[in-house]
GROMACS .gro file of C-alpha atoms in nm:
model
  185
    1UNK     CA    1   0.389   1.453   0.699
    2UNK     CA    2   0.221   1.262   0.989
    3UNK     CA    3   0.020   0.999   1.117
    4UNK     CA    4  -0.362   1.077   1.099
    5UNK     CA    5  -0.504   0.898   1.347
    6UNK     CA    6  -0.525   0.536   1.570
    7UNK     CA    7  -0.209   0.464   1.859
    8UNK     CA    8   0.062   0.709   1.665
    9UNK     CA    9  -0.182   0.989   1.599
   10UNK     CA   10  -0.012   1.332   1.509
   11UNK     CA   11   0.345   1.203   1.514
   12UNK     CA   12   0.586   1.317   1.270
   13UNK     CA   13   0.696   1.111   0.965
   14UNK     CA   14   1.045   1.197   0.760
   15UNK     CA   15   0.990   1.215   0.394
   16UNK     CA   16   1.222   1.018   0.157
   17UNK     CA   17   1.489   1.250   0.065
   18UNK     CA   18   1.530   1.393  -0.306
   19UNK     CA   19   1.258   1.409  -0.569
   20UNK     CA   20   1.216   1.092  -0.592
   21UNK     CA   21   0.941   1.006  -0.410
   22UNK     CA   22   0.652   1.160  -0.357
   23UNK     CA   23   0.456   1.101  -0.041
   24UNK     CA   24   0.058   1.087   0.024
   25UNK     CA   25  -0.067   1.434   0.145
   26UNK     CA   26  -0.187   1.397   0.465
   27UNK     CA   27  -0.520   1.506   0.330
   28UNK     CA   28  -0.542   1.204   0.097
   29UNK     CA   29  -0.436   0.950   0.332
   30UNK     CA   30  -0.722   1.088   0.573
   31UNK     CA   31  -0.976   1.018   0.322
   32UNK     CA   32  -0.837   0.738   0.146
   33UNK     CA   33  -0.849   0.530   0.550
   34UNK     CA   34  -1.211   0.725   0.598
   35UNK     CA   35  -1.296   0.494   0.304
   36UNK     CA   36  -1.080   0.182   0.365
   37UNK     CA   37  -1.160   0.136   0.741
   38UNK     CA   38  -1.130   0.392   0.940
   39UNK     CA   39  -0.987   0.122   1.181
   40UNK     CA   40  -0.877  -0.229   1.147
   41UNK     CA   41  -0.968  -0.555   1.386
   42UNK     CA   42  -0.604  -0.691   1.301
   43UNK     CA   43  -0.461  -0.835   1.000
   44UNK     CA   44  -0.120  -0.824   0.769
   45UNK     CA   45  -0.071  -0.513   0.524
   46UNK     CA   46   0.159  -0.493   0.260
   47UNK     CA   47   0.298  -0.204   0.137
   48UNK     CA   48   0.493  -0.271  -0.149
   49UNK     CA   49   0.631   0.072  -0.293
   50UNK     CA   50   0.640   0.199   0.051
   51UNK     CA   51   0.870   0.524   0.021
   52UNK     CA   52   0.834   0.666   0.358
   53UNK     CA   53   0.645   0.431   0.473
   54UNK     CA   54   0.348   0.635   0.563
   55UNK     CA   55   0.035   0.433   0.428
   56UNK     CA   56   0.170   0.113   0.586
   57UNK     CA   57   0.254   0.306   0.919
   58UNK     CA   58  -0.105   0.409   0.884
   59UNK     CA   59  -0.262   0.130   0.871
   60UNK     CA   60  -0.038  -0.041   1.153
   61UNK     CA   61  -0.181   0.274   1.363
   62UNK     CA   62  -0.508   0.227   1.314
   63UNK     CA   63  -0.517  -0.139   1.387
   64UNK     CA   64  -0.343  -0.365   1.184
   65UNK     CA   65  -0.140  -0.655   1.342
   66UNK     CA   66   0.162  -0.652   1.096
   67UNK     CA   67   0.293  -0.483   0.796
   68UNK     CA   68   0.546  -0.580   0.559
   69UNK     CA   69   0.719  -0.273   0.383
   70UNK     CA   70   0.940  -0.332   0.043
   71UNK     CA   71   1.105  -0.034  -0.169
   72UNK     CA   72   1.433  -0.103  -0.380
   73UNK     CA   73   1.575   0.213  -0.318
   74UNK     CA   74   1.812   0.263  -0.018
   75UNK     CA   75   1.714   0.595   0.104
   76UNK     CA   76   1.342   0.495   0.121
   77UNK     CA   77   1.428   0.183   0.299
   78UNK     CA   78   1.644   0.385   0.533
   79UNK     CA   79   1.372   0.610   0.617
   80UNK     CA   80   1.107   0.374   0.627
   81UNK     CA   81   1.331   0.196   0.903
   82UNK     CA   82   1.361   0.543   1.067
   83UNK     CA   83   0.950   0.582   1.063
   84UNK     CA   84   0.854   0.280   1.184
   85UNK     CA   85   1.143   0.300   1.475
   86UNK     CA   86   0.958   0.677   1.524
   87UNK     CA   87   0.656   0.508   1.595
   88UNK     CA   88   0.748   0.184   1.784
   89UNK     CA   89   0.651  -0.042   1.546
   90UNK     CA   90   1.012  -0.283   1.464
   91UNK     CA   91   0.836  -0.535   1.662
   92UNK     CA   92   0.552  -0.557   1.409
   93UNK     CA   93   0.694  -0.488   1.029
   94UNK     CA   94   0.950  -0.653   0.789
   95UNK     CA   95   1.114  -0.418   0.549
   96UNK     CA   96   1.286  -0.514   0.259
   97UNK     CA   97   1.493  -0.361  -0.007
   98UNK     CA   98   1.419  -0.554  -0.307
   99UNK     CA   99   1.201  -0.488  -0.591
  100UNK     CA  100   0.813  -0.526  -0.569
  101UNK     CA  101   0.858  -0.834  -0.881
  102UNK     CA  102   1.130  -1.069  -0.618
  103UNK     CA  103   0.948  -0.923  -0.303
  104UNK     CA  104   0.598  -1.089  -0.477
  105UNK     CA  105   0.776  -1.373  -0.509
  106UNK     CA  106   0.913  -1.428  -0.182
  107UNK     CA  107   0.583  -1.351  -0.018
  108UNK     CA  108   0.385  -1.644  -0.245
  109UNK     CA  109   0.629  -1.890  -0.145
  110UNK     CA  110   0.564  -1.793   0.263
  111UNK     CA  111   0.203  -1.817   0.142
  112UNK     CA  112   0.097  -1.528   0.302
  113UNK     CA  113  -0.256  -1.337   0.262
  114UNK     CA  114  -0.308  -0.959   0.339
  115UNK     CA  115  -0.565  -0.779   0.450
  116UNK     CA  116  -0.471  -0.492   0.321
  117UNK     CA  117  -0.219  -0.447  -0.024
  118UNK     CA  118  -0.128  -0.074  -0.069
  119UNK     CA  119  -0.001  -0.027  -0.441
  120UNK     CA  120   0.189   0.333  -0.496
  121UNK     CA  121   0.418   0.272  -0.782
  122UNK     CA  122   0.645   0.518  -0.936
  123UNK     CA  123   0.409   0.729  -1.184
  124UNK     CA  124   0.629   0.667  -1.481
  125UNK     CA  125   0.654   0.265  -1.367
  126UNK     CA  126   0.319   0.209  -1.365
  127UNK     CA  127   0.206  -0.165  -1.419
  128UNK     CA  128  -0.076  -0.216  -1.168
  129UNK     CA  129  -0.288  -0.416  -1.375
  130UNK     CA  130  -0.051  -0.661  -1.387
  131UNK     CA  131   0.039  -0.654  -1.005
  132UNK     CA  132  -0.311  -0.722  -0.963
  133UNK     CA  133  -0.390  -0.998  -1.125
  134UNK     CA  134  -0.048  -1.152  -1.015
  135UNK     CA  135  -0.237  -1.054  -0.701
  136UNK     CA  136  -0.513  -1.272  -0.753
  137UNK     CA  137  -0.388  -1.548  -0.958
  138UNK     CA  138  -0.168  -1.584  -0.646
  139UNK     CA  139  -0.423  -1.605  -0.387
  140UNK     CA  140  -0.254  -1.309  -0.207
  141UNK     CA  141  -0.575  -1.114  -0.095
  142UNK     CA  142  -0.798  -1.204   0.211
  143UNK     CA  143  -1.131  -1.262   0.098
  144UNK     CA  144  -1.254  -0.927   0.235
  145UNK     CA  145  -0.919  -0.781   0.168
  146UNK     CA  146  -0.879  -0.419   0.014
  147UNK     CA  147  -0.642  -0.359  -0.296
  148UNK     CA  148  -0.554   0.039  -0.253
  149UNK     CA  149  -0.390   0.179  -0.572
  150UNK     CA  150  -0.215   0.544  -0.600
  151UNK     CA  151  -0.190   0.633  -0.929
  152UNK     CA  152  -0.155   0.907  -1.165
  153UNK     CA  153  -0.513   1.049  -1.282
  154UNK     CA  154  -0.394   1.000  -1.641
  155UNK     CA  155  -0.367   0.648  -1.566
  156UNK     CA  156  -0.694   0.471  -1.657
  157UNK     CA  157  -0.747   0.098  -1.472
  158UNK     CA  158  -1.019  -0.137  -1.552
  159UNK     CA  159  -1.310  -0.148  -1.357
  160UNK     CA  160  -1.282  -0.576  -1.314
  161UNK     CA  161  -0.925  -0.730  -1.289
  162UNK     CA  162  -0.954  -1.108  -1.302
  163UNK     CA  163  -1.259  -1.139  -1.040
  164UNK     CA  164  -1.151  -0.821  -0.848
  165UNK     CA  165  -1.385  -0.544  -0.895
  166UNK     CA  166  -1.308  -0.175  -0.836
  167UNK     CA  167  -1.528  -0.043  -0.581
  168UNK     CA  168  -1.442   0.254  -0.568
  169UNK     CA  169  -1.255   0.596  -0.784
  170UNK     CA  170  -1.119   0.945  -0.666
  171UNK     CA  171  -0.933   1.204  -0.790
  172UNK     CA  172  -0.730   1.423  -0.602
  173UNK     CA  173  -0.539   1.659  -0.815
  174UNK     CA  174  -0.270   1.499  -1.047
  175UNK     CA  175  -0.345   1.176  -0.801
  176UNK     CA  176  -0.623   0.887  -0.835
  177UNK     CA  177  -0.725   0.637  -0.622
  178UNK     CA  178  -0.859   0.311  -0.728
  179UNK     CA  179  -0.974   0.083  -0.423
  180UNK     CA  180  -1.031  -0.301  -0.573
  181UNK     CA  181  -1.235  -0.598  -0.369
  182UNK     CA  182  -1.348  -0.960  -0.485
  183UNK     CA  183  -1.643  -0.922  -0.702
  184UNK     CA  184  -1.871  -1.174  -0.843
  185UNK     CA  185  -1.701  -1.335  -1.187
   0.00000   0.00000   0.00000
């Protein structure tokens, strides 16, 4: 696992260790910024399941100003903290260990707005709909942010989610990718 491309370009990222997580091929997190960007004029990402930290770190390499990583479970949050130390980014990131529900909560009450939300739940956890319209009913999004969901192909999302509209669907294997936008009510 590695960085695909911007400042950190080709340097090695430690997976989560166990089973537990699985991380973002390097070939899907290639195409899935070919899409989103490929680079970024600035801005605050959140990752929110972020594992090993790798689609944050990403994003943060290919110009973001700021990310803000949160995973509940310590070895994640250990090796995020490892990653983004790899890559000299502890100036720019916050990492949490809390779950994504208090972590939501803690972010509307700073009142912050992202750029950029990366959603890669747990498979079996799944309950992006509803982290999307939280999302929105919250106010969390930029206006021309990006919404970028990982999920299982069996898992079928709506193409509108309160007034965000999903521009965009891949498959990759076992693994989907549904990117969401504003859209028109």
């Amino acid at each position: 696992m590695r960085v695909v491309s911007g400042t950190c370009k080709g340097r090695a990222l430690k997976a989560v260790p166990g089973t537990g997580t699985r991380p973002t091929t390097d070939k899907v997190k290639e195409t899935i910024f070919n899409i989103i960007g490929p680079y970024f004029h600035g801005g605050l990402v959140l990752d929110l399941y972020a594992g090993s930290g790798g689609l944050g770190i990403e994003a943060l390499s290919r110009g973001m100003d700021k990310a803000i990583f949160v995973d509940r479970d310590f070895k994640a949050f250990q090796t995020v903290k490892e990653n983004i130390e790899t890559c000299g980014f502890t100036e720019c990131s916050e990492l949490y260990k809390i779950d994504s529900e208090r972590a939501l909560k803690a972010l509307i009450k700073r009142e912050l707005r992202f750029g950029l939300i990366l959603l890669d739940p747990p498979y079996k956890q799944q309950k992006i709909a509803d982290l999307i319209e939280k999302i929105h009913n919250e106010g969390l999004l930029d206006d021309e942010g990006i919404i970028l969901c990982e999920h299982s192909r069996d898992v079928k999302l709506p193409d509108r989610i309160e007034t965000f509209k999903r521009e965009r669907y891949e498959e990759y294997g076992a693994i989907a990718i549904s990117i969401y936008k504003w859209g028109n009510a």
